[in-house]
């Protein structure tokens, strides 16, 4: 019999690993408080099932935290405004949620007087780093307990442990690890470990029953979507609604291979239709209202921002500086985007904004100019070629005689002048 070690707050998803942690921590003498942080993607039935799972595997008390608004306000807004896609395809569906889960678990741990916090991450993935960094920054006085990582528990061992005690094994606890949240759903395990293996058909193939193609209009204010089809919605509600629409068309399904926080390569399948639709539409609206260098520098820094967030380094002060720049850059990203949806794909087919920089009174691309003359355009193009022309001369190693179009006339004028003398 272990001595009583006091309350511990366990980040609880209801999946296999965290279900294993409850009785394992109880065996070690902890009073286990499961903390489920709802970061989106869960129905009321899902939340009830997670609560039932926690109670059935022996939680002392189960706590639910609705953190959807916090995930959106603290993380997702900058991922949209920054057009953040890791590896040009993946919208960081998990990274932001893990950091918020750590924040919420610490808040709950403080409230219940816990001496420690726990999570069910393995020693091979990104989540352990995201949790540990956040927990050390926010609660360095609390012990971090990680049974799965410390004991090297594999999925079949966790299943055997629960089964031997007559405790419920979560559904779909075998080959796959599935994470569903506000910003998308990811699949790990099984086929994802073989880079030549394709996913199950249902991941990538559009449904036969997909609705007929249609168009939707998204309204934007300062770089954030505020209404869908004229209906004003909060950020999380708009994402949920858009996600349901995208899901009906099987939009947003793909595979991502990239770097992990530990330096190894990782591969996942994901479905994030709302994220991809919003980022795609936002990018097109930005093209209309931002200058070239505003967009360039904002996206460069946003890419760095996404990288740091992905690797669990949200608390680095440089990210607050980047958030300030991103916010400043979005002052005129207001307007509407028209998006056409069809089975398995979408296209941004229209954008408009009161701040549009596409002004037909100045020029029409490829057709007509009003602000400058043809001669001025010729001069601009000639000067624009100078750096590359000089580089080409230097690379060839052969000096070329460069002659200004007006040189010949200038020389004639000089000779005439000398003759008159």
PDB file of C-alpha atoms in Angstrom, residues 244-408:
ATOM      1  CA  UNK A 244     -18.943  20.961 -40.918  1.00  0.00           C
ATOM      2  CA  UNK A 245     -19.424  22.392 -44.411  1.00  0.00           C
ATOM      3  CA  UNK A 246     -15.890  21.420 -45.466  1.00  0.00           C
ATOM      4  CA  UNK A 247     -16.346  17.921 -44.052  1.00  0.00           C
ATOM      5  CA  UNK A 248     -19.428  17.361 -46.216  1.00  0.00           C
ATOM      6  CA  UNK A 249     -17.244  18.020 -49.279  1.00  0.00           C
ATOM      7  CA  UNK A 250     -14.225  16.061 -47.915  1.00  0.00           C
ATOM      8  CA  UNK A 251     -12.159  19.265 -48.117  1.00  0.00           C
ATOM      9  CA  UNK A 252      -8.935  19.618 -46.146  1.00  0.00           C
ATOM     10  CA  UNK A 253      -7.612  16.063 -46.035  1.00  0.00           C
ATOM     11  CA  UNK A 254      -3.921  15.513 -46.582  1.00  0.00           C
ATOM     12  CA  UNK A 255      -0.645  14.029 -45.315  1.00  0.00           C
ATOM     13  CA  UNK A 256       2.242  15.953 -43.747  1.00  0.00           C
ATOM     14  CA  UNK A 257       5.877  14.969 -43.241  1.00  0.00           C
ATOM     15  CA  UNK A 258       8.055  17.319 -41.211  1.00  0.00           C
ATOM     16  CA  UNK A 259      10.563  17.970 -38.480  1.00  0.00           C
ATOM     17  CA  UNK A 260       9.691  17.214 -34.872  1.00  0.00           C
ATOM     18  CA  UNK A 261      10.888  19.025 -31.785  1.00  0.00           C
ATOM     19  CA  UNK A 262      13.308  16.132 -31.175  1.00  0.00           C
ATOM     20  CA  UNK A 263      14.954  16.520 -34.575  1.00  0.00           C
ATOM     21  CA  UNK A 264      13.513  13.385 -36.172  1.00  0.00           C
ATOM     22  CA  UNK A 265      11.036  13.248 -39.054  1.00  0.00           C
ATOM     23  CA  UNK A 266       7.377  12.661 -38.354  1.00  0.00           C
ATOM     24  CA  UNK A 267       4.374  11.856 -40.558  1.00  0.00           C
ATOM     25  CA  UNK A 268       0.674  12.361 -39.920  1.00  0.00           C
ATOM     26  CA  UNK A 269      -2.618  12.336 -41.737  1.00  0.00           C
ATOM     27  CA  UNK A 270      -4.960  15.232 -41.076  1.00  0.00           C
ATOM     28  CA  UNK A 271      -8.333  16.746 -41.847  1.00  0.00           C
ATOM     29  CA  UNK A 272      -8.548  20.503 -41.345  1.00  0.00           C
ATOM     30  CA  UNK A 273     -11.003  21.887 -43.856  1.00  0.00           C
ATOM     31  CA  UNK A 274     -11.944  25.024 -41.904  1.00  0.00           C
ATOM     32  CA  UNK A 275      -8.302  25.903 -41.290  1.00  0.00           C
ATOM     33  CA  UNK A 276      -7.291  25.500 -44.922  1.00  0.00           C
ATOM     34  CA  UNK A 277     -10.338  27.397 -46.178  1.00  0.00           C
ATOM     35  CA  UNK A 278      -9.750  30.315 -43.829  1.00  0.00           C
ATOM     36  CA  UNK A 279      -6.015  30.533 -44.472  1.00  0.00           C
ATOM     37  CA  UNK A 280      -6.542  30.271 -48.236  1.00  0.00           C
ATOM     38  CA  UNK A 281      -9.249  32.944 -48.289  1.00  0.00           C
ATOM     39  CA  UNK A 282      -7.338  35.217 -45.910  1.00  0.00           C
ATOM     40  CA  UNK A 283      -4.211  35.036 -48.045  1.00  0.00           C
ATOM     41  CA  UNK A 284      -6.124  36.100 -51.158  1.00  0.00           C
ATOM     42  CA  UNK A 285      -7.723  39.050 -49.345  1.00  0.00           C
ATOM     43  CA  UNK A 286      -4.300  40.121 -48.079  1.00  0.00           C
ATOM     44  CA  UNK A 287      -2.946  40.153 -51.622  1.00  0.00           C
ATOM     45  CA  UNK A 288      -5.521  42.803 -52.428  1.00  0.00           C
ATOM     46  CA  UNK A 289      -4.785  45.183 -49.543  1.00  0.00           C
ATOM     47  CA  UNK A 290      -1.174  44.744 -48.380  1.00  0.00           C
ATOM     48  CA  UNK A 291       1.969  46.017 -50.057  1.00  0.00           C
ATOM     49  CA  UNK A 292       4.448  43.454 -51.329  1.00  0.00           C
ATOM     50  CA  UNK A 293       6.869  44.018 -48.460  1.00  0.00           C
ATOM     51  CA  UNK A 294       4.177  44.041 -45.788  1.00  0.00           C
ATOM     52  CA  UNK A 295       3.096  40.600 -46.924  1.00  0.00           C
ATOM     53  CA  UNK A 296       6.670  39.351 -47.326  1.00  0.00           C
ATOM     54  CA  UNK A 297       7.941  40.272 -43.883  1.00  0.00           C
ATOM     55  CA  UNK A 298       4.740  39.360 -42.099  1.00  0.00           C
ATOM     56  CA  UNK A 299       4.742  35.879 -43.661  1.00  0.00           C
ATOM     57  CA  UNK A 300       8.465  35.374 -42.953  1.00  0.00           C
ATOM     58  CA  UNK A 301       7.968  36.116 -39.278  1.00  0.00           C
ATOM     59  CA  UNK A 302       4.720  34.151 -39.142  1.00  0.00           C
ATOM     60  CA  UNK A 303       6.533  31.110 -40.502  1.00  0.00           C
ATOM     61  CA  UNK A 304       9.068  31.410 -37.671  1.00  0.00           C
ATOM     62  CA  UNK A 305       6.168  31.912 -35.240  1.00  0.00           C
ATOM     63  CA  UNK A 306       4.532  28.681 -36.398  1.00  0.00           C
ATOM     64  CA  UNK A 307       7.807  26.800 -36.114  1.00  0.00           C
ATOM     65  CA  UNK A 308       8.357  27.903 -32.517  1.00  0.00           C
ATOM     66  CA  UNK A 309       4.761  27.163 -31.563  1.00  0.00           C
ATOM     67  CA  UNK A 310       4.982  23.712 -33.162  1.00  0.00           C
ATOM     68  CA  UNK A 311       8.058  22.904 -31.072  1.00  0.00           C
ATOM     69  CA  UNK A 312       6.516  24.056 -27.803  1.00  0.00           C
ATOM     70  CA  UNK A 313       8.304  27.395 -27.501  1.00  0.00           C
ATOM     71  CA  UNK A 314       5.234  29.617 -27.280  1.00  0.00           C
ATOM     72  CA  UNK A 315       6.569  31.474 -24.240  1.00  0.00           C
ATOM     73  CA  UNK A 316       9.641  32.946 -25.950  1.00  0.00           C
ATOM     74  CA  UNK A 317       9.190  36.767 -25.793  1.00  0.00           C
ATOM     75  CA  UNK A 318      10.021  37.055 -29.503  1.00  0.00           C
ATOM     76  CA  UNK A 319       6.608  35.556 -30.263  1.00  0.00           C
ATOM     77  CA  UNK A 320       4.891  38.456 -28.477  1.00  0.00           C
ATOM     78  CA  UNK A 321       6.845  40.853 -30.701  1.00  0.00           C
ATOM     79  CA  UNK A 322       5.789  38.944 -33.807  1.00  0.00           C
ATOM     80  CA  UNK A 323       2.164  38.954 -32.664  1.00  0.00           C
ATOM     81  CA  UNK A 324       2.361  42.745 -32.418  1.00  0.00           C
ATOM     82  CA  UNK A 325       3.673  43.025 -35.971  1.00  0.00           C
ATOM     83  CA  UNK A 326       1.062  40.602 -37.309  1.00  0.00           C
ATOM     84  CA  UNK A 327      -1.702  42.575 -35.587  1.00  0.00           C
ATOM     85  CA  UNK A 328      -0.392  45.840 -37.046  1.00  0.00           C
ATOM     86  CA  UNK A 329      -0.238  44.334 -40.541  1.00  0.00           C
ATOM     87  CA  UNK A 330      -3.929  43.409 -40.433  1.00  0.00           C
ATOM     88  CA  UNK A 331      -5.328  46.916 -39.956  1.00  0.00           C
ATOM     89  CA  UNK A 332      -6.741  47.022 -43.513  1.00  0.00           C
ATOM     90  CA  UNK A 333      -7.416  43.305 -44.076  1.00  0.00           C
ATOM     91  CA  UNK A 334     -11.161  43.891 -44.098  1.00  0.00           C
ATOM     92  CA  UNK A 335     -13.599  42.814 -46.784  1.00  0.00           C
ATOM     93  CA  UNK A 336     -15.172  39.710 -48.246  1.00  0.00           C
ATOM     94  CA  UNK A 337     -13.990  36.526 -49.920  1.00  0.00           C
ATOM     95  CA  UNK A 338     -16.097  34.351 -52.188  1.00  0.00           C
ATOM     96  CA  UNK A 339     -15.165  30.652 -52.041  1.00  0.00           C
ATOM     97  CA  UNK A 340     -16.408  27.917 -54.356  1.00  0.00           C
ATOM     98  CA  UNK A 341     -16.705  24.439 -52.818  1.00  0.00           C
ATOM     99  CA  UNK A 342     -16.778  21.130 -54.692  1.00  0.00           C
ATOM    100  CA  UNK A 343     -16.002  17.526 -53.784  1.00  0.00           C
ATOM    101  CA  UNK A 344     -12.473  17.406 -52.406  1.00  0.00           C
ATOM    102  CA  UNK A 345     -11.459  20.967 -53.323  1.00  0.00           C
ATOM    103  CA  UNK A 346     -12.127  24.685 -52.986  1.00  0.00           C
ATOM    104  CA  UNK A 347     -11.193  27.828 -54.903  1.00  0.00           C
ATOM    105  CA  UNK A 348     -11.187  31.439 -53.776  1.00  0.00           C
ATOM    106  CA  UNK A 349     -12.997  32.954 -56.759  1.00  0.00           C
ATOM    107  CA  UNK A 350     -13.568  36.519 -55.553  1.00  0.00           C
ATOM    108  CA  UNK A 351     -12.263  39.119 -53.110  1.00  0.00           C
ATOM    109  CA  UNK A 352     -13.275  42.692 -52.391  1.00  0.00           C
ATOM    110  CA  UNK A 353     -12.285  45.284 -49.834  1.00  0.00           C
ATOM    111  CA  UNK A 354     -12.770  48.999 -49.193  1.00  0.00           C
ATOM    112  CA  UNK A 355      -8.975  49.109 -48.901  1.00  0.00           C
ATOM    113  CA  UNK A 356      -8.237  47.384 -52.228  1.00  0.00           C
ATOM    114  CA  UNK A 357      -4.988  48.456 -53.895  1.00  0.00           C
ATOM    115  CA  UNK A 358      -6.132  47.120 -57.256  1.00  0.00           C
ATOM    116  CA  UNK A 359      -7.134  50.452 -58.827  1.00  0.00           C
ATOM    117  CA  UNK A 360      -8.227  50.430 -62.472  1.00  0.00           C
ATOM    118  CA  UNK A 361      -7.979  54.232 -62.568  1.00  0.00           C
ATOM    119  CA  UNK A 362      -4.195  53.833 -62.415  1.00  0.00           C
ATOM    120  CA  UNK A 363      -3.641  50.876 -64.724  1.00  0.00           C
ATOM    121  CA  UNK A 364      -5.107  47.584 -65.888  1.00  0.00           C
ATOM    122  CA  UNK A 365      -2.518  44.817 -65.704  1.00  0.00           C
ATOM    123  CA  UNK A 366      -1.250  43.811 -69.142  1.00  0.00           C
ATOM    124  CA  UNK A 367      -3.585  46.164 -71.003  1.00  0.00           C
ATOM    125  CA  UNK A 368      -3.630  49.888 -70.242  1.00  0.00           C
ATOM    126  CA  UNK A 369      -1.740  52.386 -68.105  1.00  0.00           C
ATOM    127  CA  UNK A 370      -2.850  55.894 -67.146  1.00  0.00           C
ATOM    128  CA  UNK A 371      -0.396  57.024 -64.496  1.00  0.00           C
ATOM    129  CA  UNK A 372       2.713  56.856 -66.729  1.00  0.00           C
ATOM    130  CA  UNK A 373       3.624  57.113 -70.378  1.00  0.00           C
ATOM    131  CA  UNK A 374       5.037  54.424 -72.631  1.00  0.00           C
ATOM    132  CA  UNK A 375       8.382  56.254 -72.677  1.00  0.00           C
ATOM    133  CA  UNK A 376       8.482  56.311 -68.864  1.00  0.00           C
ATOM    134  CA  UNK A 377       7.714  52.583 -68.796  1.00  0.00           C
ATOM    135  CA  UNK A 378      10.587  51.955 -71.259  1.00  0.00           C
ATOM    136  CA  UNK A 379      12.977  53.917 -69.032  1.00  0.00           C
ATOM    137  CA  UNK A 380      11.835  52.052 -65.918  1.00  0.00           C
ATOM    138  CA  UNK A 381      12.391  48.663 -67.569  1.00  0.00           C
ATOM    139  CA  UNK A 382      15.850  49.725 -68.779  1.00  0.00           C
ATOM    140  CA  UNK A 383      16.939  50.828 -65.296  1.00  0.00           C
ATOM    141  CA  UNK A 384      15.380  47.729 -63.725  1.00  0.00           C
ATOM    142  CA  UNK A 385      17.709  45.558 -65.835  1.00  0.00           C
ATOM    143  CA  UNK A 386      20.898  47.235 -64.581  1.00  0.00           C
ATOM    144  CA  UNK A 387      21.780  44.953 -61.594  1.00  0.00           C
ATOM    145  CA  UNK A 388      21.333  41.748 -63.611  1.00  0.00           C
ATOM    146  CA  UNK A 389      23.142  43.267 -66.590  1.00  0.00           C
ATOM    147  CA  UNK A 390      26.165  44.186 -64.482  1.00  0.00           C
ATOM    148  CA  UNK A 391      26.177  40.734 -62.893  1.00  0.00           C
ATOM    149  CA  UNK A 392      26.061  39.074 -66.313  1.00  0.00           C
ATOM    150  CA  UNK A 393      29.028  41.183 -67.525  1.00  0.00           C
ATOM    151  CA  UNK A 394      31.048  40.291 -64.446  1.00  0.00           C
ATOM    152  CA  UNK A 395      30.192  36.589 -64.767  1.00  0.00           C
ATOM    153  CA  UNK A 396      31.198  36.479 -68.435  1.00  0.00           C
ATOM    154  CA  UNK A 397      34.491  38.176 -67.705  1.00  0.00           C
ATOM    155  CA  UNK A 398      34.270  40.056 -70.976  1.00  0.00           C
ATOM    156  CA  UNK A 399      33.736  43.807 -70.749  1.00  0.00           C
ATOM    157  CA  UNK A 400      30.851  44.878 -72.906  1.00  0.00           C
ATOM    158  CA  UNK A 401      30.518  48.355 -74.249  1.00  0.00           C
ATOM    159  CA  UNK A 402      27.341  49.838 -72.853  1.00  0.00           C
ATOM    160  CA  UNK A 403      25.802  52.640 -74.765  1.00  0.00           C
ATOM    161  CA  UNK A 404      23.036  54.935 -73.670  1.00  0.00           C
ATOM    162  CA  UNK A 405      20.463  55.587 -76.325  1.00  0.00           C
ATOM    163  CA  UNK A 406      21.331  59.266 -76.230  1.00  0.00           C
ATOM    164  CA  UNK A 407      25.122  58.779 -76.428  1.00  0.00           C
ATOM    165  CA  UNK A 408      25.414  59.047 -80.223  1.00  0.00           C
TER     166      UNK A 408
END
